[in-house]
Coordinates of C-alpha atoms and ligand atoms in Angstrom, one line a residue:
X1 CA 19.0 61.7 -8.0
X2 CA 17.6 58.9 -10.4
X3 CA 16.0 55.9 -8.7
X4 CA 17.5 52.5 -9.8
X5 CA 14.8 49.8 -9.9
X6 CA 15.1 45.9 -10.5
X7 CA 12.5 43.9 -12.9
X8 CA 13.3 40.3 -13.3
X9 CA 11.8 38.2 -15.9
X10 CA 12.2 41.5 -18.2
X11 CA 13.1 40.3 -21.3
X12 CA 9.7 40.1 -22.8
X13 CA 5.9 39.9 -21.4
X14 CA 4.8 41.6 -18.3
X15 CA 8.5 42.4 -17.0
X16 CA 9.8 44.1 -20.8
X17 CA 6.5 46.7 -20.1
X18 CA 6.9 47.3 -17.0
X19 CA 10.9 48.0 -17.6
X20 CA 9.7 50.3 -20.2
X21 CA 7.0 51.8 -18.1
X22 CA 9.6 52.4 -14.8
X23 CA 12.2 53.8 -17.7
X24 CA 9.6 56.1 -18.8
X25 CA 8.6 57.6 -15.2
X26 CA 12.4 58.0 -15.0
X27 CA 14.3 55.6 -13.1
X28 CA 17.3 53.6 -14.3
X29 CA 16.0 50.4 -15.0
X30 CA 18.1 46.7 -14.7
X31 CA 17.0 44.3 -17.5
X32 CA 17.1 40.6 -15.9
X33 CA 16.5 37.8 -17.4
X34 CA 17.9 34.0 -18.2
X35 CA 19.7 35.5 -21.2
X36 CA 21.3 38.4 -21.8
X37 CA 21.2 38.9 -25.4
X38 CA 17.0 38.4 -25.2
X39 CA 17.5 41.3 -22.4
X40 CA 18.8 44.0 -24.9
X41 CA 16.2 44.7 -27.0
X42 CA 14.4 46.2 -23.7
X43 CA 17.3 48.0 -23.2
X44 CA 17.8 49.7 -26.6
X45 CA 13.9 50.2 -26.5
X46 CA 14.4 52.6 -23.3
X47 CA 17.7 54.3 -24.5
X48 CA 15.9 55.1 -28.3
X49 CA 13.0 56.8 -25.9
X50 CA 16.0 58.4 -23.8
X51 CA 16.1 56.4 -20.6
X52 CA 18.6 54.5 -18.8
X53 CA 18.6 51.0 -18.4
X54 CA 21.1 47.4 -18.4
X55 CA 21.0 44.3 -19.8
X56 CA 21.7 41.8 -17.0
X57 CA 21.7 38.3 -17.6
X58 CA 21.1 35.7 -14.3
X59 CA 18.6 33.1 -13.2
X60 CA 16.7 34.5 -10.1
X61 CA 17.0 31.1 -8.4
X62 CA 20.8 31.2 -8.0
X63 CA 22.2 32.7 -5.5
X64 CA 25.6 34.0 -6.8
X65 CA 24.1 34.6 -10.0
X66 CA 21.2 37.2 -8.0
X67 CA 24.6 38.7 -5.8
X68 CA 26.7 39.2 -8.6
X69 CA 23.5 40.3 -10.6
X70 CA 22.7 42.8 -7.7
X71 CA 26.5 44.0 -7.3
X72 CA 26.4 44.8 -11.1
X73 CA 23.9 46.7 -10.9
X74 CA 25.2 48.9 -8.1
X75 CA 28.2 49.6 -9.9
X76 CA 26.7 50.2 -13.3
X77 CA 23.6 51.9 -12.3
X78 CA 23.7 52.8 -8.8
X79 CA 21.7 51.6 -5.5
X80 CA 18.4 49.7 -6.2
X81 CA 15.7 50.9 -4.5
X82 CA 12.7 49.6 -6.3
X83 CA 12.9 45.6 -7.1
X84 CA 9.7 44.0 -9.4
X85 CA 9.9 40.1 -8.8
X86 CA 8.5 39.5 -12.2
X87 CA 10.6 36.4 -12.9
X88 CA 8.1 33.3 -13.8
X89 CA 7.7 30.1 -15.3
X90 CA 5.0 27.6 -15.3
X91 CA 4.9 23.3 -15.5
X92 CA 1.2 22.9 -15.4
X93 CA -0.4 19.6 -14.7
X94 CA -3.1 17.6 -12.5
X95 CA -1.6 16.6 -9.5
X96 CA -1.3 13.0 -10.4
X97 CA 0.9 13.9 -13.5
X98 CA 3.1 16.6 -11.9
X99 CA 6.4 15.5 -11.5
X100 CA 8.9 16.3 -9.0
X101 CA 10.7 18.3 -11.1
X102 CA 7.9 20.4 -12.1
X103 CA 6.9 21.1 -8.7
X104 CA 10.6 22.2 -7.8
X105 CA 11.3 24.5 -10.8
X106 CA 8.1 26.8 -10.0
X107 CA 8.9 27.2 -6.5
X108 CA 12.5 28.0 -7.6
X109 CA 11.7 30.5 -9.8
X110 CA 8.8 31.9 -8.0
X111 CA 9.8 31.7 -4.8
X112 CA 13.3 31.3 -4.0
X113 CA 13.9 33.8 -6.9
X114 CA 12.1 36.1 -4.6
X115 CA 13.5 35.8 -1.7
X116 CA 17.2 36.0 -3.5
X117 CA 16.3 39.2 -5.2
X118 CA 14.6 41.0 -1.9
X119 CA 17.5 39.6 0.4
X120 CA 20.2 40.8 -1.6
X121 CA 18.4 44.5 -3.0
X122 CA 17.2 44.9 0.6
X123 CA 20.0 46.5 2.1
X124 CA 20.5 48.9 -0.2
X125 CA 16.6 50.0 0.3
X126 CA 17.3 50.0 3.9
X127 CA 20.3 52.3 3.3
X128 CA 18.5 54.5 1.5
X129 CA 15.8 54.6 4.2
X130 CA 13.6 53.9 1.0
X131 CA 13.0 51.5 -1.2
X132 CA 9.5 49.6 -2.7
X133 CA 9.4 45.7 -3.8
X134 CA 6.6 44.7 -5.8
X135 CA 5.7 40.8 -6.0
X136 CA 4.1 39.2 -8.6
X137 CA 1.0 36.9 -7.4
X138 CA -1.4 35.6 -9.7
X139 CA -5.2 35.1 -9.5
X140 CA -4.1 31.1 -9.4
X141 CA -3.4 31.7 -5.7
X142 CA -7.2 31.3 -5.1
X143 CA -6.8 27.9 -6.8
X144 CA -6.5 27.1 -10.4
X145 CA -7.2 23.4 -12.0
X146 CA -4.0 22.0 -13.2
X147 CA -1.7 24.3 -11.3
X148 CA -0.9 23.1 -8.0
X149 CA 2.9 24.0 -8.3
X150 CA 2.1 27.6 -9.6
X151 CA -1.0 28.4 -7.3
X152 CA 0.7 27.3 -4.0
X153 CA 4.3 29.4 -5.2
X154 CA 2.0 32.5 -6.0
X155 CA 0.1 32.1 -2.8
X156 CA 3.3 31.7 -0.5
X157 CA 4.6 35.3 -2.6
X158 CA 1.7 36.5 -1.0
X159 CA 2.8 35.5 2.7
X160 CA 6.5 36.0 2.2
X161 CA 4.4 39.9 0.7
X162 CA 3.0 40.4 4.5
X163 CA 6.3 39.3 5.8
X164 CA 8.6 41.7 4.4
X165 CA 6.4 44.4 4.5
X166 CA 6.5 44.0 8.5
X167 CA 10.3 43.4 8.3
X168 CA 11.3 46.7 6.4
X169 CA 8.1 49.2 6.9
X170 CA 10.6 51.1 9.2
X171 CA 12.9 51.1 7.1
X172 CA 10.9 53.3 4.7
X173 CA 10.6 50.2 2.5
X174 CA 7.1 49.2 1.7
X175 CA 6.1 45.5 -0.2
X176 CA 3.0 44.6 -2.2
X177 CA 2.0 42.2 -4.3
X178 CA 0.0 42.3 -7.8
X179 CA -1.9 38.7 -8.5
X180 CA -3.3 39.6 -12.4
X181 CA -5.9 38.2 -13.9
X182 CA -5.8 36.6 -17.2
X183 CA -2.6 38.6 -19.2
X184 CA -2.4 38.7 -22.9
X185 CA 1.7 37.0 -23.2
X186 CA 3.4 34.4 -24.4
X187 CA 2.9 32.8 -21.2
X188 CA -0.7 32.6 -21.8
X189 CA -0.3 32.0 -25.4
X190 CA 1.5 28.7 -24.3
X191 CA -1.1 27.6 -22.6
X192 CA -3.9 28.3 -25.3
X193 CA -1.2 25.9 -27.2
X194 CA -1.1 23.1 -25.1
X195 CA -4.6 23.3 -24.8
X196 CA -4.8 23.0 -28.6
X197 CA -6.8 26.0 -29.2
X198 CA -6.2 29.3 -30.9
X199 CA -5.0 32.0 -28.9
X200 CA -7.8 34.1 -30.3
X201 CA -10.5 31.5 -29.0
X202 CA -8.5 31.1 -25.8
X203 CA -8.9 35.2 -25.1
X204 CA -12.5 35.4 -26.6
X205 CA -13.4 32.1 -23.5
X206 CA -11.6 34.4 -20.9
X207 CA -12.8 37.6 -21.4
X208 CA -16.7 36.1 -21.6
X209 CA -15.8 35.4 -17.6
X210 CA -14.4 38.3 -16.9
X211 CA -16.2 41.3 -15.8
X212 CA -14.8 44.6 -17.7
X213 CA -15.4 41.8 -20.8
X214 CA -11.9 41.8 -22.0
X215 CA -8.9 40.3 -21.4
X216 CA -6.1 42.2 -19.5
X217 CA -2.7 43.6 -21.5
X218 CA 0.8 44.2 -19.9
X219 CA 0.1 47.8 -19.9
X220 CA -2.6 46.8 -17.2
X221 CA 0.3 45.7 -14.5
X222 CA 2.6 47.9 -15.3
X223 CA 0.1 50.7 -14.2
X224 CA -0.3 49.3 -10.9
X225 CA 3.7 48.3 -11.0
X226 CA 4.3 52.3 -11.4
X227 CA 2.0 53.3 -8.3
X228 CA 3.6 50.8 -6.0
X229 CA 7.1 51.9 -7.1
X230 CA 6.5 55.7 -6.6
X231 CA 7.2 57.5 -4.0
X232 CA 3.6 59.1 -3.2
X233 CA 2.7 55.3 -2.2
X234 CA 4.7 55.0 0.6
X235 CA 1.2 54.3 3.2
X236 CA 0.4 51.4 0.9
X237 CA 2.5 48.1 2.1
X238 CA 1.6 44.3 2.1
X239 CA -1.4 44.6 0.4
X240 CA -2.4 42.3 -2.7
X241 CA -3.9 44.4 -5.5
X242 CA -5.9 41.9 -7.6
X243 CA -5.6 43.6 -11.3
X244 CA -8.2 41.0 -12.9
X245 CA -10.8 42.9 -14.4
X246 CA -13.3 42.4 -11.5
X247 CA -13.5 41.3 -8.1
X248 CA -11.7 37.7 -7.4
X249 CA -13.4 35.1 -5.5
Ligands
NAD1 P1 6.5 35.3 -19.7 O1 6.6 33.8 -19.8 O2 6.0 36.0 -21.0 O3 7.8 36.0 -19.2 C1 8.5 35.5 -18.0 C2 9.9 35.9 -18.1 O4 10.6 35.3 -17.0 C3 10.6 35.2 -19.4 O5 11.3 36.2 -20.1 C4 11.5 34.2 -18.7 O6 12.7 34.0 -19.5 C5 11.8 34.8 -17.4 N1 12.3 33.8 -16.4 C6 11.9 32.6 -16.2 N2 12.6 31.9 -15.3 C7 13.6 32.8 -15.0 C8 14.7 32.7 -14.1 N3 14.9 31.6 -13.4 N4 15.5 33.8 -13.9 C9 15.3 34.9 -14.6 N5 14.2 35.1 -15.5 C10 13.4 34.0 -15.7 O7 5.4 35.5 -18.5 P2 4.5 36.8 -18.2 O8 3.1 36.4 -18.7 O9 5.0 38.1 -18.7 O10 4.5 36.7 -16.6 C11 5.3 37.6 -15.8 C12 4.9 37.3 -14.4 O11 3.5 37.5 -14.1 C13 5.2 35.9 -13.9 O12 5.6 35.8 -12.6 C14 3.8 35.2 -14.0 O13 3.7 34.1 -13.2 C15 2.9 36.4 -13.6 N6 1.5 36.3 -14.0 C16 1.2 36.2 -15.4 C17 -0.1 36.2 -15.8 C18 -0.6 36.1 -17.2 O14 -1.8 35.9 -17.5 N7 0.3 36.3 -18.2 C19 -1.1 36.1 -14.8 C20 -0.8 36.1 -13.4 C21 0.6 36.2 -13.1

């Protein structure tokens, strides 16, 4: 029987690799992302290297769009049982600059996106009497200058991590989060922006701070995505696996 997995935010960066990585390990992937038609070229990726996957397009943060979302996917690709809350955005800022509306949109997307996504894949993991949810944190949970919004939403995913992983472990459904260091995407690419420096220069600062001396590539989460989702890990739950290219203070 093929296992159906979840990755929001798939459309490119982190959530497009891991999509193709899950694809390639051979389970029928759902594409989710703001916009359908920026979802497909995942999808044609994983059916030219023979997999199964969907385009679905839905914002994480509402609620009928993450049921109907959900419901689509059982009836196109069967039962999830592995969900990746990839799904981010950021609205950097110092405190004193951050609007309202900044601080809203991350927890949204971060966290309320979430939640949506684990309620409403949850009972078919429970179902199953299996399933495996894989959060993404972010090494801004330890506190990160100019990121209030995102540090506090990627250190509640932690919590609402721990939480789940207590709520479902009997159910045979484990949870864990991944909190990556510094990711080569365009997330990161829009930040060298704003910070008016070349993305090149922006890498060659990061990497001088980080211990394996380079900067991390999608490829890097993915890996740990893929040992979460399989089925050997299933002792592993509620744990935060820092994938930063050294330890994390
Ligand atoms: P990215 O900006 O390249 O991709 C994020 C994707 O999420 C985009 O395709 C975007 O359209 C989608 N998205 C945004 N809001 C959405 C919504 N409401 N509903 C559905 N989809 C939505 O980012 P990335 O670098 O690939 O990051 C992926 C995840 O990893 C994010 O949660 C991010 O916070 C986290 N992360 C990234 C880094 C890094 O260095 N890049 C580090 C730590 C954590």
């Amino acid at each position: 029987m093929t296992t159906t997995a979840i990755v929001t935010g798939a459309a490119r960066g982190i959530g497009a690799t891991v999509a193709r990585r899950l694809a390639s390990d051979g389970l029928a992937v759902a594409v989710i992302d703001l916009d359908e038609a920026a979802c497909k070229p995942v999808v044609e990726q994983i059916e030219a290297a023979g997999g199964r996957a969907i385009a679905i397009g839905a914002d994480v943060s509402d609620e009928a769009a993450v049921d109907a979302a959900v419901e689509r996917v059982v009836a196109e690709l069967g039962a999830p049982t592995v969900l990746v809350n990839n799904a981010g955005v950021i609205r950097d800022n110092l405190l004193f600059r951050m609007s309202a509306d900044d601080w809203d949109i991350v927890m949204n997307v971060h966290l309320r996106g979430s939640f949506l996504m684990s309620r409403a894949a949850q009972k078919y993991m429970t179902a199953a009497g299996f399933g495996r949810i894989v959060n993404l944190s972010s090494t801004s949970a330890l506190g990160n200058r100019g990121q209030a919004n995102y540090s506090a939403a990627k250190a509640g995913l932690q919590g609402f991590t721990k939480t789940l992983a207590l709520e479902l472990g009997k159910f045979g459904v484990t949870v864990n989060a991944i909190a990556p260091g510094f990711i080569e995407t365009e997330m990161t690419a829009a930040t060298a922006e704003r910070m008016g420096v070349s993305f090149e220069d922006f890498k060659a600062a990061a990497a001088a701070q980080i211990p394996v001396a380079r900067t991390g590539v999608p490829d890097d989460i993915a890996h740990a995505v893929a040992f979460f989702a399989g089925r050997d890990a299933g002792f592993v739950s509620g744990q935060v696996l820092y994938v930063a290219g050294g330890p994390t203070t």
